[in-house]
Tab-separated table of C-alpha atoms in Angstrom:
chain	number	residue	atom	x	y	z
A	9	LYS	CA	81.333	95.638	80.349
A	10	ASP	CA	83.066	97.282	77.575
A	11	LYS	CA	80.940	100.502	78.101
A	12	GLN	CA	81.814	100.602	81.838
A	13	ALA	CA	85.337	100.048	81.189
A	14	TYR	CA	85.138	102.907	78.438
A	15	THR	CA	83.563	105.266	80.573
A	16	SER	CA	85.969	104.419	83.281
A	17	ALA	CA	88.958	105.077	81.161
A	18	VAL	CA	87.556	108.381	80.022
A	19	PHE	CA	86.742	109.338	83.490
A	20	TYR	CA	90.214	108.676	84.392
A	21	THR	CA	91.673	110.433	81.493
A	22	TRP	CA	89.623	113.347	82.292
A	23	THR	CA	90.673	113.300	86.050
A	24	MET	CA	94.342	113.284	85.167
A	25	THR	CA	94.355	115.972	82.705
A	26	THR	CA	92.134	118.418	84.903
A	27	ARG	CA	94.087	117.741	88.018
A	28	LYS	CA	95.244	121.204	89.482
A	29	ASN	CA	98.780	121.817	89.096
A	30	PRO	CA	99.839	122.861	93.129
A	31	PHE	CA	103.023	124.531	92.097
A	32	THR	CA	102.725	128.294	91.437
A	33	ALA	CA	105.813	129.493	89.322
A	34	THR	CA	105.136	133.075	89.397
A	35	LEU	CA	107.407	135.505	90.857
A	36	GLY	CA	106.041	136.964	94.079
A	37	ALA	CA	103.318	134.402	94.386
A	38	THR	CA	103.002	132.159	97.585
A	39	PRO	CA	103.917	128.657	97.139
A	40	PRO	CA	101.933	125.749	98.870
A	41	TYR	CA	104.942	124.906	100.877
A	42	LEU	CA	107.014	127.798	102.231
A	43	ALA	CA	110.599	126.325	102.523
A	44	GLY	CA	113.219	127.317	104.483
A	45	ARG	CA	111.650	130.428	105.955
A	46	LYS	CA	110.046	129.178	109.418
A	47	ASP	CA	112.844	131.182	111.489
A	48	SER	CA	111.909	134.347	110.148
A	49	ILE	CA	108.020	133.986	110.161
A	50	GLU	CA	108.410	132.767	114.111
A	51	GLU	CA	110.919	135.428	115.123
A	52	PHE	CA	108.140	138.334	113.277
A	53	ALA	CA	105.149	136.564	115.044
A	54	TYR	CA	106.697	137.075	118.420
A	55	ALA	CA	107.628	140.678	117.671
A	56	LEU	CA	103.956	141.121	117.071
A	57	ASP	CA	102.935	139.359	120.503
A	58	ASP	CA	105.523	140.942	122.393
A	59	GLY	CA	104.326	144.573	121.680
A	60	PRO	CA	105.529	147.904	120.741
A	61	GLY	CA	109.393	148.537	120.408
A	62	SER	CA	110.153	144.861	119.413
A	63	HIS	CA	113.223	144.856	116.842
A	64	GLU	CA	111.703	142.331	114.616
A	65	ARG	CA	108.551	145.013	114.032
A	66	ILE	CA	110.719	147.094	111.618
A	67	SER	CA	112.513	144.712	109.405
A	68	LEU	CA	114.400	144.827	106.041
A	69	VAL	CA	114.236	141.984	103.684
A	70	VAL	CA	117.213	141.749	101.078
A	71	GLY	CA	118.123	139.108	98.266
A	72	PRO	CA	118.358	138.848	94.907
A	73	ARG	CA	115.485	137.877	92.286
A	74	GLY	CA	113.771	135.043	93.009
A	75	ILE	CA	114.803	134.150	96.476
A	76	GLY	CA	111.402	134.604	97.781
A	77	LYS	CA	111.324	138.686	99.307
A	78	THR	CA	107.935	139.016	98.279
A	79	VAL	CA	106.739	135.440	99.130
A	80	LEU	CA	107.974	136.329	102.674
A	81	LEU	CA	106.218	139.419	102.830
A	82	ASN	CA	103.074	137.633	102.072
A	83	ALA	CA	103.885	135.102	105.046
A	84	PHE	CA	104.462	138.189	107.476
A	85	GLU	CA	101.007	139.789	106.266
A	86	ASP	CA	99.383	136.493	106.676
A	87	THR	CA	100.945	136.183	110.489
A	88	ALA	CA	99.612	139.735	111.015
A	89	SER	CA	96.183	139.267	109.380
A	90	ASP	CA	95.660	135.974	111.703
A	91	ARG	CA	96.120	138.181	114.859
A	92	GLY	CA	93.625	140.742	113.441
A	93	TRP	CA	96.251	143.291	112.454
A	94	ARG	CA	95.158	145.740	109.549
A	95	ILE	CA	97.312	145.540	106.499
A	96	LEU	CA	98.739	148.362	104.271
A	97	ASN	CA	100.873	146.894	101.545
A	98	ASP	CA	102.501	148.835	98.346
A	99	THR	CA	105.229	148.541	96.164
A	100	ALA	CA	107.890	151.287	96.908
A	101	SER	CA	107.536	152.884	93.600
A	102	ALA	CA	107.332	156.638	93.375
A	103	GLY	CA	104.453	158.271	95.235
A	104	PHE	CA	104.072	155.292	97.583
A	105	ALA	CA	103.613	157.295	100.889
A	106	GLU	CA	100.940	159.334	99.190
A	107	ARG	CA	99.460	156.257	97.784
A	108	LEU	CA	99.302	154.899	101.937
A	109	ARG	CA	97.986	158.106	102.755
A	110	ALA	CA	94.903	158.140	100.371
A	111	GLU	CA	94.230	154.485	101.381
A	112	ILE	CA	94.020	155.373	104.978
A	113	ILE	CA	91.993	158.260	104.319
A	114	ASN	CA	89.323	156.224	101.988
A	115	THR	CA	89.554	153.511	104.751
A	116	LEU	CA	88.416	155.699	107.606
A	117	HIS	CA	85.897	157.676	105.499
A	118	LEU	CA	84.367	154.480	104.391
A	119	ASN	CA	84.014	153.353	108.002
A	120	ARG	CA	82.961	156.731	109.353
A	121	ALA	CA	79.423	155.594	110.630
A	122	ALA	CA	81.163	152.860	112.660
A	123	LEU	CA	83.880	155.343	114.009
A	124	LYS	CA	81.396	157.479	114.890
A	125	GLY	CA	82.151	159.492	118.172
A	126	PHE	CA	86.184	158.361	117.798
A	127	ASN	CA	88.133	161.560	117.973
A	128	LEU	CA	90.046	161.358	114.723
A	129	HIS	CA	92.226	164.392	113.173
A	130	LEU	CA	90.104	163.356	109.795
A	131	PHE	CA	87.106	164.174	111.252
A	132	GLN	CA	88.240	167.660	112.721
A	133	LEU	CA	88.643	168.547	109.356
A	134	GLY	CA	84.986	169.224	108.436
A	135	ILE	CA	84.911	167.065	105.528
A	136	GLY	CA	81.348	166.046	104.192
A	137	MET	CA	79.862	162.344	103.071
A	138	GLU	CA	80.876	163.442	99.420
A	139	TRP	CA	84.473	164.229	99.016
A	140	ASP	CA	87.613	163.226	97.188
A	141	SER	CA	90.836	162.322	98.843
A	142	ARG	CA	92.890	164.630	96.963
A	143	THR	CA	91.450	167.668	98.099
A	144	LEU	CA	93.203	166.713	101.361
A	145	SER	CA	96.781	167.787	100.855
A	146	ALA	CA	99.705	166.162	102.597
A	147	GLU	CA	100.216	169.605	104.309
A	148	THR	CA	96.514	169.620	105.852
A	149	TYR	CA	96.729	166.053	106.652
A	150	PRO	CA	100.016	164.362	106.456
A	151	LEU	CA	100.750	160.449	106.334
A	152	ARG	CA	102.062	160.787	109.921
A	153	ARG	CA	98.551	162.068	111.268
A	154	ALA	CA	96.662	159.524	108.742
A	155	LEU	CA	98.519	156.563	110.535
A	156	LYS	CA	97.639	157.965	113.998
A	157	ASP	CA	94.232	158.339	113.041
A	158	LEU	CA	94.302	154.830	111.884
A	159	LEU	CA	95.996	153.370	114.841
A	160	HIS	CA	93.665	155.200	117.372
A	161	ALA	CA	90.922	153.781	115.368
A	162	GLN	CA	92.161	150.324	115.659
A	163	ARG	CA	93.165	150.531	119.482
A	164	GLU	CA	89.617	151.761	120.235
A	165	LEU	CA	87.602	148.960	117.922
A	166	ASP	CA	89.573	146.483	119.797
A	167	ARG	CA	88.846	148.129	122.941
A	168	ILE	CA	85.038	148.071	121.914
A	169	SER	CA	85.231	144.184	120.942
A	170	HIS	CA	87.577	143.355	124.012
A	171	SER	CA	90.035	141.838	121.558
A	172	GLU	CA	93.616	141.776	122.234
A	173	PRO	CA	95.565	144.586	121.233
A	174	THR	CA	96.121	144.731	117.386
A	175	GLY	CA	98.079	147.482	115.070
A	176	VAL	CA	98.882	148.201	111.503
A	177	LEU	CA	101.381	146.536	109.477
A	178	ILE	CA	102.724	148.355	106.349
A	179	THR	CA	104.641	146.199	103.771
A	180	LEU	CA	106.644	147.732	101.151
A	181	ASP	CA	108.297	145.364	98.221
A	182	GLU	CA	110.926	146.735	95.566
A	183	MET	CA	112.744	149.249	97.761
A	184	HIS	CA	115.070	151.451	95.839
A	185	HIS	CA	117.672	154.134	96.322
A	186	GLN	CA	116.446	156.404	93.628
A	187	ARG	CA	113.607	157.136	95.670
A	188	SER	CA	115.709	157.767	99.048
A	189	ASP	CA	113.994	161.269	99.609
A	190	GLU	CA	110.599	159.698	99.819
A	191	VAL	CA	112.024	156.794	101.792
A	192	ILE	CA	113.611	159.083	104.051
A	193	ASP	CA	110.175	161.393	104.913
A	194	PHE	CA	108.557	157.683	105.483
A	195	GLY	CA	111.272	156.653	107.922
A	196	ALA	CA	110.904	159.819	109.804
A	197	THR	CA	107.168	159.127	109.870
A	198	ILE	CA	107.625	155.651	111.213
A	199	GLN	CA	110.579	156.760	113.704
A	200	HIS	CA	107.887	159.038	115.393
A	201	LEU	CA	105.122	156.565	115.678
A	202	VAL	CA	107.700	153.995	117.211
A	203	ARG	CA	108.966	156.590	119.599
A	204	GLU	CA	105.346	157.063	120.672
A	205	GLY	CA	104.969	153.646	121.424
A	206	GLU	CA	102.541	152.878	118.618
A	207	ASN	CA	101.609	149.334	117.478
A	208	ILE	CA	103.034	150.074	114.149
A	209	ALA	CA	105.165	147.319	112.281
A	210	VAL	CA	106.943	147.841	109.012
A	211	VAL	CA	108.692	145.188	106.674
A	212	MET	CA	110.371	146.278	103.462
A	213	ALA	CA	111.884	144.467	100.754
A	214	GLY	CA	114.678	145.024	97.777
A	215	ILE	CA	117.395	143.632	95.927
A	216	PRO	CA	121.010	144.099	97.433
A	217	SER	CA	122.138	146.805	94.659
A	218	SER	CA	119.059	149.004	95.254
A	219	ILE	CA	119.148	148.607	99.182
A	220	LYS	CA	122.987	148.844	100.196
A	221	PRO	CA	123.171	152.709	98.703
A	222	LEU	CA	120.566	153.561	101.031
A	223	LEU	CA	122.484	152.120	104.065
A	224	ALA	CA	126.246	153.075	102.504
A	225	SER	CA	126.558	156.298	105.522
A	226	GLN	CA	128.119	154.820	108.507
A	227	ASP	CA	127.293	158.217	110.520
A	228	ASP	CA	124.620	160.322	111.364
A	229	SER	CA	124.905	162.199	108.068
A	230	ASN	CA	122.515	159.600	106.513
A	231	PRO	CA	118.660	160.190	107.647
A	232	VAL	CA	117.661	156.837	106.476
A	233	THR	CA	118.887	155.688	110.089
A	234	PHE	CA	115.655	153.490	110.400
A	235	LEU	CA	116.701	151.091	107.515
A	236	ARG	CA	120.030	150.872	109.244
A	237	ARG	CA	118.798	149.915	112.635
A	238	ALA	CA	116.259	147.487	111.224
A	239	ASN	CA	116.026	143.748	111.725
A	240	ARG	CA	118.010	142.653	108.696
A	241	ILE	CA	116.757	139.345	107.001
A	242	GLU	CA	119.227	138.633	104.205
A	243	LEU	CA	117.500	135.715	102.383
A	244	ASP	CA	119.710	132.633	101.156
A	245	ARG	CA	119.266	129.404	99.462
A	246	VAL	CA	117.223	127.009	101.348
A	247	PRO	CA	118.790	123.395	102.547
A	248	ASP	CA	118.063	120.360	100.385
A	249	THR	CA	115.784	118.809	102.995
A	250	ASP	CA	113.472	121.716	102.857
A	251	VAL	CA	113.779	121.822	99.112
A	252	ARG	CA	112.898	118.015	99.149
A	253	LYS	CA	109.489	118.884	101.279
A	254	ALA	CA	108.660	121.626	98.924
A	255	LEU	CA	108.584	119.678	95.832
A	256	ASN	CA	107.080	116.257	97.349
A	257	ALA	CA	104.317	117.802	100.120
A	258	PRO	CA	102.141	119.650	97.243
A	259	VAL	CA	102.088	116.817	94.803
A	260	GLU	CA	100.881	114.310	97.686
A	261	GLU	CA	97.748	116.139	98.068
A	262	THR	CA	96.874	115.275	94.393
A	263	GLU	CA	97.460	111.307	94.900
A	264	VAL	CA	100.604	111.970	92.389
A	265	ASN	CA	104.135	110.754	93.562
A	266	TRP	CA	107.560	111.517	92.596
A	267	ASP	CA	109.893	108.679	91.025
A	268	LYS	CA	112.543	108.249	93.760
A	269	ASP	CA	115.544	109.084	91.075
A	270	ALA	CA	113.324	111.537	89.624
A	271	LEU	CA	112.913	113.518	92.996
A	272	ASN	CA	116.711	113.467	93.592
A	273	SER	CA	117.291	114.738	90.180
A	274	ALA	CA	114.915	117.801	91.021
A	275	VAL	CA	116.313	118.510	94.156
A	276	THR	CA	119.916	118.737	92.791
A	277	ALA	CA	118.732	120.698	90.041
A	278	CYS	CA	116.936	123.591	92.277
A	279	GLN	CA	120.273	124.183	94.020
A	280	GLY	CA	118.104	125.650	97.224
A	281	TYR	CA	116.787	128.420	95.047
A	282	PRO	CA	113.176	129.097	95.954
A	283	PHE	CA	111.808	130.370	92.633
A	284	MET	CA	113.384	127.279	90.720
A	285	ILE	CA	111.659	125.035	92.825
A	286	GLN	CA	108.355	126.155	91.803
A	287	LEU	CA	109.555	126.234	88.067
A	288	VAL	CA	110.996	122.578	88.368
A	289	GLY	CA	107.762	121.323	90.146
A	290	LEU	CA	105.283	122.917	87.981
A	291	TRP	CA	106.995	121.633	84.758
A	292	ALA	CA	107.668	118.060	85.972
A	293	PHE	CA	103.960	117.903	87.120
A	294	ARG	CA	102.829	118.881	83.779
A	295	HIS	CA	104.995	116.125	81.943
A	296	ARG	CA	104.206	113.276	84.569
A	297	THR	CA	102.859	109.990	83.262
A	298	ASP	CA	99.365	108.920	85.219
A	299	ASN	CA	100.179	109.339	88.574
A	300	THR	CA	103.852	109.231	88.424
A	301	ILE	CA	106.406	112.078	87.920
A	302	SER	CA	109.058	109.682	86.235
A	303	VAL	CA	112.902	110.509	85.543
A	304	GLU	CA	111.944	111.682	81.868
A	305	ALA	CA	109.215	114.083	83.275
A	306	ALA	CA	111.786	115.399	85.854
A	307	GLN	CA	114.473	116.102	83.508
A	308	GLU	CA	111.930	117.629	81.205
A	309	GLY	CA	110.965	120.014	83.715
A	310	ILE	CA	114.500	120.880	84.634
A	311	SER	CA	115.072	121.762	81.262
A	312	LYS	CA	112.003	123.999	80.853
A	313	ALA	CA	112.634	125.488	84.399
A	314	ARG	CA	116.149	126.606	83.398
A	315	ARG	CA	114.917	128.287	80.025
A	316	LYS	CA	112.272	130.191	82.239
A	317	LEU	CA	114.697	131.071	84.868
A	318	GLY	CA	116.889	132.590	82.396
A	319	GLN	CA	113.693	134.767	80.871
A	320	LEU	CA	112.273	135.859	84.108
A	321	VAL	CA	115.612	136.036	86.612
A	322	HIS	CA	118.853	136.393	84.412
A	323	GLU	CA	117.644	138.740	81.429
A	324	PRO	CA	116.244	141.602	83.776
A	325	ALA	CA	119.074	141.043	86.412
A	326	LEU	CA	121.931	141.370	83.511
A	327	ALA	CA	119.367	144.553	81.834
A	328	GLU	CA	120.477	146.562	84.991
A	329	LEU	CA	124.320	146.123	84.790
A	330	SER	CA	126.604	148.274	82.942
A	331	PRO	CA	128.443	146.761	79.991
A	332	ILE	CA	131.642	146.393	82.130
A	333	ASP	CA	129.598	144.417	84.767
A	334	ARG	CA	128.474	142.132	81.766
A	335	THR	CA	131.843	142.077	80.309
A	336	PHE	CA	133.383	140.717	83.676
A	337	LEU	CA	130.581	138.329	83.989
A	338	LEU	CA	131.210	136.878	80.428
A	339	HIS	CA	134.829	136.325	81.123
A	340	MET	CA	133.765	134.484	84.378
A	341	ALA	CA	131.518	132.082	82.000
A	342	GLN	CA	134.672	130.784	80.402
A	343	ASP	CA	135.252	128.782	83.530
A	344	ASN	CA	133.464	125.680	84.496
A	345	GLY	CA	133.948	126.535	88.249
A	346	PRO	CA	135.293	129.527	90.533
A	347	SER	CA	137.066	132.156	88.328
A	348	SER	CA	140.634	133.392	89.724
A	349	MET	CA	140.651	137.036	89.651
A	350	SER	CA	143.939	136.982	88.165
A	351	ASP	CA	142.450	135.260	85.113
A	352	ILE	CA	139.716	137.858	85.001
A	353	THR	CA	142.094	140.663	85.333
A	354	ALA	CA	143.932	139.203	82.418
A	355	ARG	CA	141.033	138.598	79.994
A	356	LEU	CA	139.843	142.261	80.910
A	357	GLY	CA	143.179	143.465	79.894
A	358	LYS	CA	142.934	146.158	82.969
A	359	SER	CA	144.783	146.611	86.361
A	360	SER	CA	143.924	144.532	89.221
A	361	GLN	CA	142.480	147.810	91.060
A	362	TYR	CA	140.201	148.165	87.771
A	363	ALA	CA	139.045	144.455	88.212
A	364	SER	CA	138.491	144.769	91.921
A	365	ASN	CA	135.994	147.623	91.477
A	366	TYR	CA	133.849	145.706	89.394
A	367	ARG	CA	134.038	142.573	91.295
A	368	ARG	CA	132.625	144.996	94.246
A	369	ARG	CA	129.949	146.156	92.246
A	370	LEU	CA	129.052	142.481	91.312
A	371	LEU	CA	129.272	141.324	94.792
A	372	ASP	CA	126.978	144.212	96.134
A	373	SER	CA	124.205	143.279	93.419
A	374	GLU	CA	124.648	139.550	94.762
A	375	LEU	CA	125.315	138.255	91.302
A	376	ILE	CA	128.492	136.890	92.240
A	377	GLU	CA	130.251	135.291	95.487
A	378	ILE	CA	133.500	134.663	96.887
A	379	PRO	CA	134.009	130.961	97.392
A	380	ALA	CA	137.962	131.208	98.269
A	381	SER	CA	140.503	134.145	98.444
A	382	GLY	CA	141.316	135.044	95.085
A	383	GLN	CA	138.193	133.870	93.589
A	384	VAL	CA	134.702	134.486	92.325
A	385	ASP	CA	131.555	132.573	91.652
A	386	PHE	CA	128.446	132.971	90.353
A	387	ALA	CA	125.488	133.471	93.167
A	388	LEU	CA	122.478	132.557	90.946
A	389	PRO	CA	121.964	129.214	89.734
A	390	TYR	CA	122.640	128.598	85.775
A	391	LEU	CA	123.792	131.978	85.509
A	392	ARG	CA	126.958	130.621	83.577
A	393	ASP	CA	124.898	128.587	81.404
A	394	TYR	CA	122.632	131.593	80.447
A	395	LEU	CA	125.911	133.608	79.692
A	396	ARG	CA	127.213	131.140	77.532
A	397	GLU	CA	124.068	130.635	75.362
A	398	HIS	CA	123.632	134.406	75.035
A	399	ALA	CA	127.294	135.508	74.944
A	400	ALA	CA	126.938	136.980	71.631
A	401	SER	CA	123.999	139.296	71.940
A	402	LEU	CA	125.262	139.987	75.489
A	403	VAL	CA	128.714	141.039	73.966
A	404	ILE	CA	126.910	143.259	71.313
A	405	ASP	CA	125.017	145.102	73.832
A	406	SER	CA	128.347	145.863	75.740
A	407	TYR	CA	129.765	147.648	73.033
């Protein structure tokens, strides 16, 4: 009996220590439960089903770090993939259009046997079985022609297999105004394909400060019109009901339970911020006792989640700001709640117009928001606390 009890205890301990954590606290990783994005995913699915010309087929996802932009791109890719669409994804860093072109060329060439007899521009160039995609210049075989070939091949394969018509989805993360020339060329290519009725869909994502300069022109002088005409998805915090589901549903599958008060504390601490949900869940699960996430485990998880949020979200967001931007935020951090613009102006020792200029910059970056007339407050959870804790180093960096 003693041996049996010992064996059971060892097995129970092994099970508890090796149980997989259901939370994925990595920026861009798809969580086990996607909170608060159901409507956007459903609208995109309808657009794919409705055919060429549907507005949501060209979408722009905008929001601050950690709000779930990349996760939503992943969900859109899954939605298209489930329908048999071909997926091309990349980060919109320098050279993204050329990388997409090279990927299409390689895809078509590797599937040359299956595509034999198809009237593709690529095969009319006389390339052999041994070749290098770099020998095909963008002038000889531009991205537009490559995409036309890929779409044509997809259409023919659908016809042969008697499948429903599918197409090509391109997702681009981390869009930035500093690459506007490449974005303009890419946009012109997509506009041509849309006008030609091709089964093409494009979803792009970026933080507000990187996207808004691309949308700045209000007349036809701005050639990035496809961005301004795109379906805009501005991500915000999710409701507490969805936060609760996102924290509770994953642990139920592991036969672990939240203490009621612990779950309430965790929901409140997340403040509707998707990345914080994963951070709190991850650390609270690690500190559980037996099969229960206690109040103590939740508090420990919240504490560690806040530190990780500072490292992964607040620190890089502040690094992109000017010294005056950071000074403005440090003056805001002196208040326990929303700050009066008159107080911020006085602390800066500058004119109201000067303070308003920097308020606008920080609003565009979505680091602050306006809760009431004449007031400003932090848009990111726990940014006030982070600024207070790192005030000394931030002041040194600002001067």
